[in-house]
Short mmCIF file of C-alpha atoms in Angstrom, two decimals:
data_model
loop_
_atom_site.label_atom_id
_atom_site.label_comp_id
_atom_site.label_asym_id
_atom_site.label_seq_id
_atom_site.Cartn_x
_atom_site.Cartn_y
_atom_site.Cartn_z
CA UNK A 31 -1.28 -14.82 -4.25
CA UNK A 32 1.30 -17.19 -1.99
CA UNK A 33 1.30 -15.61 1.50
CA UNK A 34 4.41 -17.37 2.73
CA UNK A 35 7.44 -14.87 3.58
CA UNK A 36 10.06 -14.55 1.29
CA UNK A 37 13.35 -14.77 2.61
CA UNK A 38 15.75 -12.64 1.37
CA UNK A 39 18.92 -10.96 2.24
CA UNK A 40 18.37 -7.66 1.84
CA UNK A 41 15.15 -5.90 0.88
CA UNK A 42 14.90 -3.72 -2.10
CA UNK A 43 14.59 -0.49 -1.80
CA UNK A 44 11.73 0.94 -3.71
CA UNK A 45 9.59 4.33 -3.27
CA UNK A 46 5.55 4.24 -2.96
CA UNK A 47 3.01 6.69 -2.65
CA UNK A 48 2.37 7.33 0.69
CA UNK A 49 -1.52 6.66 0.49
CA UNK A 50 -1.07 2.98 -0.58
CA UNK A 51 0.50 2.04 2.62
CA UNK A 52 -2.32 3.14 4.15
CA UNK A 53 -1.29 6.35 5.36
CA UNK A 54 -4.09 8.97 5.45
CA UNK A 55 -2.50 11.71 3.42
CA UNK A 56 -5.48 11.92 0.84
CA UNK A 57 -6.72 15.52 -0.15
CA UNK A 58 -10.16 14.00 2.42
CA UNK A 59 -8.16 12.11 4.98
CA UNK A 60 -8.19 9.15 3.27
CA UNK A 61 -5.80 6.29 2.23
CA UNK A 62 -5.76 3.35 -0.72
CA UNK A 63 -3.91 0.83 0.99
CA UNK A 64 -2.94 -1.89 -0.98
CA UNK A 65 -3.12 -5.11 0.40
CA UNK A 66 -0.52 -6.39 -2.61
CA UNK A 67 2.19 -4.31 -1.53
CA UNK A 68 1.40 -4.72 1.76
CA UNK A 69 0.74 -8.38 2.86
CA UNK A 70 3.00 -9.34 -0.65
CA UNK A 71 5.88 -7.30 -2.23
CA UNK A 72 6.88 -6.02 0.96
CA UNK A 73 8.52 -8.99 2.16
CA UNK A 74 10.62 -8.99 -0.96
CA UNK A 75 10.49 -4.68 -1.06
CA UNK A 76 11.75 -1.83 1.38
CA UNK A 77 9.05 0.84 0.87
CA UNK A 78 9.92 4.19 0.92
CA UNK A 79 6.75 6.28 1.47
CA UNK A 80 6.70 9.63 -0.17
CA UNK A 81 3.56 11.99 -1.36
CA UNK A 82 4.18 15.05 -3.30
CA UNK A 83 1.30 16.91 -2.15
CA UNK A 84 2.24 16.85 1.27
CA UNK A 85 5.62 16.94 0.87
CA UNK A 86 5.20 20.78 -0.86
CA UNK A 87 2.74 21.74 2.48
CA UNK A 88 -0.63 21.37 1.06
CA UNK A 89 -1.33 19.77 4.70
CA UNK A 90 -4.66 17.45 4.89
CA UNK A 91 -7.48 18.04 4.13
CA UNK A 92 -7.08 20.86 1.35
CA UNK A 93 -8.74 21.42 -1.76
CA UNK A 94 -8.11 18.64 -4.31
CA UNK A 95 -5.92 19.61 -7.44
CA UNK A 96 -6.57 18.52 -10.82
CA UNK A 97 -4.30 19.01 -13.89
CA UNK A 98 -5.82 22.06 -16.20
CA UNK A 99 -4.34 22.86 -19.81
CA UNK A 100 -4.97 23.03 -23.77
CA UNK A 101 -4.15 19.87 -25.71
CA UNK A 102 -1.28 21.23 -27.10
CA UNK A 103 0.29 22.35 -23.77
CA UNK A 104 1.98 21.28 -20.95
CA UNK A 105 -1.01 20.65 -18.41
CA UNK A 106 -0.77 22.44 -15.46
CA UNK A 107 -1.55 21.35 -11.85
CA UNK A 108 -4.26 23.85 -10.42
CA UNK A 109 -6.58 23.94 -7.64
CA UNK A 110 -10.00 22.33 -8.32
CA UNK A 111 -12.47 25.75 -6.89
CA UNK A 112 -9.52 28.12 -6.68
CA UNK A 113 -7.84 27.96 -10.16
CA UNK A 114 -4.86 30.81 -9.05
CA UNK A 115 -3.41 27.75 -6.58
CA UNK A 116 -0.98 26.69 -8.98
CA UNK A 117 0.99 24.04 -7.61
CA UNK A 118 3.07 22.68 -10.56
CA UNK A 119 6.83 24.35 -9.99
CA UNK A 120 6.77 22.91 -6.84
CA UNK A 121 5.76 19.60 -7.85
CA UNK A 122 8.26 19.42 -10.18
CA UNK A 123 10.85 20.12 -7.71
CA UNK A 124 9.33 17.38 -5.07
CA UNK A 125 10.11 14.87 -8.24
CA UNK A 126 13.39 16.26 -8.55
CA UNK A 127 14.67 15.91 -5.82
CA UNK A 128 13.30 12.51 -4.56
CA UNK A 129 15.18 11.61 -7.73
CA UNK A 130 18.40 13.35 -6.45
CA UNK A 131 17.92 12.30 -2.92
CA UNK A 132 16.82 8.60 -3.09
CA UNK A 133 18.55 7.92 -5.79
CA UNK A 134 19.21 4.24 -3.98
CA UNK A 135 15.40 3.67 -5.16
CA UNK A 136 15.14 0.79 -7.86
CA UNK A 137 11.74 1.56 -8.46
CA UNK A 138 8.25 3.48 -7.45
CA UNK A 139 4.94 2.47 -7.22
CA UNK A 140 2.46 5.36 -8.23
CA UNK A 141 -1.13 6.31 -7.28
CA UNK A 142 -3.32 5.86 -10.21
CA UNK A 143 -5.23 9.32 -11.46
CA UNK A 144 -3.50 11.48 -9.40
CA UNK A 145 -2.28 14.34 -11.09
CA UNK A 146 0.97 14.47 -9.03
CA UNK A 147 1.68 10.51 -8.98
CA UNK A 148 -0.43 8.79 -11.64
CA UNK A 149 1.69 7.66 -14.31
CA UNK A 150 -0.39 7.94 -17.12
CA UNK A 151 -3.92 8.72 -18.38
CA UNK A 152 -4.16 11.24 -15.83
CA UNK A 153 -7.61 13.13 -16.91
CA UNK A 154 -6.57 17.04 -17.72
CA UNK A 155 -9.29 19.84 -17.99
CA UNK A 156 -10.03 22.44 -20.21
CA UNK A 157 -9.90 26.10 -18.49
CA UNK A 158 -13.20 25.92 -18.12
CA UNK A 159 -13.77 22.54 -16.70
CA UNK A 160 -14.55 20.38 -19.17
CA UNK A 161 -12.43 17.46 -19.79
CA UNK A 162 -9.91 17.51 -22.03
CA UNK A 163 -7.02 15.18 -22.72
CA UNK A 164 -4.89 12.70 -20.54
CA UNK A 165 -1.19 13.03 -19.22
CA UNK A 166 0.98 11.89 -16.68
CA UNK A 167 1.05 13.65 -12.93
CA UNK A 168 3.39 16.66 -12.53
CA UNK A 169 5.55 14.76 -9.81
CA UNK A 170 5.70 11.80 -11.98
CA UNK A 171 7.06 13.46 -15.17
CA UNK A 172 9.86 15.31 -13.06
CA UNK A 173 10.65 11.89 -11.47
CA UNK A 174 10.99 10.65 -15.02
CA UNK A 175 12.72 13.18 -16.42
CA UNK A 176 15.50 13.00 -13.86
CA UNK A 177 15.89 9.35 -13.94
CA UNK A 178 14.70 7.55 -17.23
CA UNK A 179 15.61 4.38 -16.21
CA UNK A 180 13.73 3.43 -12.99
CA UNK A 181 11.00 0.81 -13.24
CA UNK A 182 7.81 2.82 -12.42
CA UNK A 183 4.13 1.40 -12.62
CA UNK A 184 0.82 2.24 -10.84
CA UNK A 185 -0.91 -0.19 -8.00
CA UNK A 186 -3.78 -0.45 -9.69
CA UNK A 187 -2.14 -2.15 -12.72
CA UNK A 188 -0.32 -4.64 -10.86
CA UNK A 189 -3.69 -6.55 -10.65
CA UNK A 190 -3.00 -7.45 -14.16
CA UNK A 191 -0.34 -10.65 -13.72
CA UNK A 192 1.60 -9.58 -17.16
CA UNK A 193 2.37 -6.05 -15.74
CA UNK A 194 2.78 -7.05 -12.73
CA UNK A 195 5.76 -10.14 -14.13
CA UNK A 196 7.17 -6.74 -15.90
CA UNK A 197 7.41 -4.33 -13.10
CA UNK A 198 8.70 -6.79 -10.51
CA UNK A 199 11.12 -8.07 -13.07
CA UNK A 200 12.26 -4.55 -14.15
CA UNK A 201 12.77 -3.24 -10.15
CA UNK A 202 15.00 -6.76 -9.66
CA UNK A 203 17.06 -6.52 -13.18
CA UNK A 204 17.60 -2.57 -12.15
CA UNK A 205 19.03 -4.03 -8.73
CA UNK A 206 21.11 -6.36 -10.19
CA UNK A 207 22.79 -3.32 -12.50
CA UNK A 208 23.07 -0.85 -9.44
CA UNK A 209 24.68 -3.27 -7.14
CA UNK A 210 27.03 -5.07 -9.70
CA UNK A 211 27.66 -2.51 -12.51
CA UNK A 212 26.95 0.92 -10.72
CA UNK A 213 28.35 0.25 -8.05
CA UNK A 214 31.46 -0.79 -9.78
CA UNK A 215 32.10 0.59 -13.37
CA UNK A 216 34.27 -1.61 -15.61
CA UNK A 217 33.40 -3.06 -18.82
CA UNK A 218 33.88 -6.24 -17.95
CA UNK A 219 30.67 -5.82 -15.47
CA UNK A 220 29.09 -4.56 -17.76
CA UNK A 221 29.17 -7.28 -20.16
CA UNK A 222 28.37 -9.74 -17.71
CA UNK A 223 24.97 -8.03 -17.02
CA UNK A 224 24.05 -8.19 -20.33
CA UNK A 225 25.02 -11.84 -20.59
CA UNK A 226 23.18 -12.89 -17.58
CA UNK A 227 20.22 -10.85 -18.56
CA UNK A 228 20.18 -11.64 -22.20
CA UNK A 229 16.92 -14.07 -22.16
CA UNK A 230 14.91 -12.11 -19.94
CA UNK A 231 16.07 -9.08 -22.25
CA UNK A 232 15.19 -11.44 -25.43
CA UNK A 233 11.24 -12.02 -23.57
CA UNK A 234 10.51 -8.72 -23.23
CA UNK A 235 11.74 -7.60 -26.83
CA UNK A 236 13.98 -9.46 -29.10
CA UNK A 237 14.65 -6.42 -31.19
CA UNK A 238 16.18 -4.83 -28.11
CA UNK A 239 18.10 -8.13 -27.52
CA UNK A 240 19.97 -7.94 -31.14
CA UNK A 241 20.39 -3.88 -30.65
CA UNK A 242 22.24 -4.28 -27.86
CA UNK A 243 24.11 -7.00 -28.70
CA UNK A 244 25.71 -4.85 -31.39
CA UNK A 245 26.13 -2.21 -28.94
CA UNK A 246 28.01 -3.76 -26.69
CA UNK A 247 30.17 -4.89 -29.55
CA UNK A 248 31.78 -1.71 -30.17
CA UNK A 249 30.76 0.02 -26.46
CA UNK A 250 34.08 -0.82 -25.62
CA UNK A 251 35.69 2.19 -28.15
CA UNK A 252 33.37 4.68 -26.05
CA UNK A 253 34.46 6.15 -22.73
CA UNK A 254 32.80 3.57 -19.81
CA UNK A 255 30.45 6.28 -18.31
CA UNK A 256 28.79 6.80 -21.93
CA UNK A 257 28.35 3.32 -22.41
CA UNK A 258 27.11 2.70 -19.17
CA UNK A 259 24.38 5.17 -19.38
CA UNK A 260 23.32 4.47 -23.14
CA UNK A 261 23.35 0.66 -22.51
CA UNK A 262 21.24 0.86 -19.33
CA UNK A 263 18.35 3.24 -20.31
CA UNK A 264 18.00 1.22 -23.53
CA UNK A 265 17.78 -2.08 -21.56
CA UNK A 266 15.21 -0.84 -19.27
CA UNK A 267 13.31 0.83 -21.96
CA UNK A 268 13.55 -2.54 -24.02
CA UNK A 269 12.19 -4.28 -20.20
CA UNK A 270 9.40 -2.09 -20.34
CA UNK A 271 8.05 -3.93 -23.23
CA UNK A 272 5.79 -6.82 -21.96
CA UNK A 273 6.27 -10.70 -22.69
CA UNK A 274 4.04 -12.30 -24.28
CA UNK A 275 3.46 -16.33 -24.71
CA UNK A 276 4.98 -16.00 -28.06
CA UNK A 277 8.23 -14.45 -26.77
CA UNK A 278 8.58 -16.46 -23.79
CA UNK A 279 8.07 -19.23 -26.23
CA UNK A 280 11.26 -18.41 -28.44
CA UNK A 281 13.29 -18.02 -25.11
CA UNK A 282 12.71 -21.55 -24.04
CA UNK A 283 12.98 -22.92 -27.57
CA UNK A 284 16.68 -21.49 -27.09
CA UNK A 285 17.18 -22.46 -24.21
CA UNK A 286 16.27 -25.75 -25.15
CA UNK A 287 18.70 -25.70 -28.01
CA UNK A 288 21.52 -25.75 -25.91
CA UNK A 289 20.69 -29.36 -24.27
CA UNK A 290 19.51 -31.06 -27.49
CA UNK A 291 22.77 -32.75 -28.22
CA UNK A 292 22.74 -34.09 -24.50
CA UNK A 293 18.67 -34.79 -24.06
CA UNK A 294 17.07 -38.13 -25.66
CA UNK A 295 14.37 -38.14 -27.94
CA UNK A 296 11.71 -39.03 -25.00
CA UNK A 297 13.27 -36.47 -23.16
CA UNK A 298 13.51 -33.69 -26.10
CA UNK A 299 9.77 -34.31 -26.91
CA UNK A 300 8.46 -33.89 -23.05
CA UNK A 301 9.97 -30.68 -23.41
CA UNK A 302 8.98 -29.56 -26.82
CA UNK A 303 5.44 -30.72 -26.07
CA UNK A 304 5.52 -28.81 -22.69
CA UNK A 305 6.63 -25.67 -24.29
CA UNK A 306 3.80 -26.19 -27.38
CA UNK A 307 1.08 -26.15 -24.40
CA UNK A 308 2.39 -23.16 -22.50
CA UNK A 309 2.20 -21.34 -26.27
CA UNK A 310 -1.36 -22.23 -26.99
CA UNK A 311 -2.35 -21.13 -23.53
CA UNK A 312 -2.92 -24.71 -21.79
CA UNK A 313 -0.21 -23.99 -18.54
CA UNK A 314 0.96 -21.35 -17.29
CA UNK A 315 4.84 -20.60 -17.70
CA UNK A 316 6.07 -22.21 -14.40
CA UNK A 317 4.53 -25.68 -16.03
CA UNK A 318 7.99 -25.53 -18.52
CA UNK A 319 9.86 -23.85 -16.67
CA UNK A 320 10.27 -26.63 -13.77
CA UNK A 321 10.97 -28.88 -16.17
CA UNK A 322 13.43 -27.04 -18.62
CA UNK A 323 15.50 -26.10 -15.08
CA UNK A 324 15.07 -29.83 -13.96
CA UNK A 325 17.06 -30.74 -17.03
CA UNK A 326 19.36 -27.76 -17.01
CA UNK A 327 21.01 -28.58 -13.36
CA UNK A 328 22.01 -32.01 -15.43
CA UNK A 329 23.01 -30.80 -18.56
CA UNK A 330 23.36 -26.90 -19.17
CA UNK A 331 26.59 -25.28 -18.76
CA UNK A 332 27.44 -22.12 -16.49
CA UNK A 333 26.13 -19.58 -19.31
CA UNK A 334 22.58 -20.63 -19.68
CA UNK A 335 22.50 -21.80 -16.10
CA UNK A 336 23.15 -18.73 -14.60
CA UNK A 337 20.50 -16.86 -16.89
CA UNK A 338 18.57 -14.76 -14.95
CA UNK A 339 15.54 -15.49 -16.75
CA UNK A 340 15.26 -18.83 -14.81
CA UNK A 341 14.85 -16.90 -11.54
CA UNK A 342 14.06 -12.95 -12.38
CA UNK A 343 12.39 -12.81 -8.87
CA UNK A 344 12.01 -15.10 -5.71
CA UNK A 345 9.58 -17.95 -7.28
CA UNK A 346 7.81 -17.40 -3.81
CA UNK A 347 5.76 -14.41 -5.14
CA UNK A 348 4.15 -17.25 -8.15
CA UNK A 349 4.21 -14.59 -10.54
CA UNK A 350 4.55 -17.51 -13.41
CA UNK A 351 1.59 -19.43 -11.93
CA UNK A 352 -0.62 -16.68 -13.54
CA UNK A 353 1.25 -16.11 -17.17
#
């Protein structure tokens, strides 16, 4: 990954478990610092430390905690020798009210197999100790429940470069709708954010692209605050599809479309050719993406220029050198 700072106005706020920045808050002592968040995202991300165990006074060390429960029920988290430590109310209050409190987060980055923070395939044991099923963490679905919409994805994933694209992309497009549409409700914001976000929207699921197009065609009969909150958890639900080569393809196929009558043939074909490459896997995306934008600075208009799919993220993290 690029270790060159990125400069940017402000930072981002976005909350992390405590143990990833290195902080030794482990049930042993111990940390998981991530050298990704770290050395990379944090020059582009404010971290906000926060972990649930020690937040509810389980102090370090202490007996780990594991989740315990039937298939068919909601696991419970329990200690590990001492099954009467049940600490799941009060983890489920710790996720409520970071979600209440920090509500300025636009995203979290989770511990992965914790049964408070990991976000998903969690292991969870029968009574008796044998393993069982698989579930979120206890803080995590509070934290979820509370606030549907924020981008949340464990460290240990964001070694994959397609989740990685997605999370980063998710925590930046949530930004963009707290600081320009939360921050002040109108419709007319509103439709701007979708029109700005409509490509990267369209690469992460073109069903969810048409659906909310239609939405937004009639949100304008519903009172603001409804539309507001429908249209943004189904956009970042939509987001939290990922991309794919195909998709990505169709968006700068589109894109493309909207030069054709300006590009000559030589010109048309580099790009079409480009494009056919990144699809069958030969570049990665930047490889037609410098050249689409090259060509769109000389011949798009405002609309497609100012797509945020061009720039989802400062190009300084190279998260398109690696899809």
């Amino acid at each position: 990954m690029p270790n060159s700072k990125i400069e940017m106005e402000r930072k981002i706020p976005v909350g992390i478990s405590s143990c990833l920045l290195g902080q030794e808050v482990r049930y042993n002592g111990g940390h998981k610092r991530s050298r990704y968040c770290i050395d990379v995202l944090s020059d582009c991300f404010e971290f906000e430390p926060f972990c649930p165990e020690m937040a509810i006074g389980l102090g370090v060390p202490r007996e780990p905690i594991r989740l315990v429960g039937e298939a068919d029920e909601t696991p419970r988290a329990l200690g590990t020798v001492d099954a009467s430590i049940d600490v799941t109310e009060p983890l489920l209050k710790a996720g409520r009210d970071i979600a209440a409190e920090r509500s300025h987060l636009r995203g979290y980055v989770l511990m992965k197999g914790s049964p408070s923070c990991g976000m998903e395939r969690v292991k969870v044991y029968h009574p008796n100790g044998m393993p069982n099923t698989s579930d979120s963490g206890i803080f995590v679905r509070a934290l979820r429940e509370a606030n549907p919409a924020l981008p949340l994805e464990e460290e240990a994933r964001l070694n994959d470069a397609v989740l990685r694209d997605n999370f980063i992309a998710r925590v930046f497009a949530y930004d963009d709708w707290i600081t320009s549409v939360e921050s002040d409700p109108s419709y007319h914001n509103l439709i701007q954010f979708h029109s700005r976000q409509k490509y990267l929207l369209m690469a992460h699921h073109y069903q969810g692209y048409r659906e909310l197009g239609r939405y937004l065609a009639e949100a304008h009969e519903l009172p603001l605050e409804q539309a507001m909150h429908e249209y943004i958890l189904a956009f970042m639900r939509h987001m939290s599809h990922r991309a794919t080569r195909k998709t990505h393809t169709n968006v700068l196929m589109h894109m493309l479309g909207y030069m054709k009558k300006s590009l000559d043939t030589e010109v048309k074909q580099e790009l079409i050719d480009s494009i056919e490459e990144y699809r069958l896997g030969q570049v990665p995306l930047v490889a037609p993406l410098v050249i689409l934008k090259h060509y769109l600075k000389r011949y798009g208009g405002d609309y497609i220029c100012e797509q945020t799919y061009l720039n989802p993220y400062p190009h300084q993290l190279g998260l398109r050198n690696y899809i």
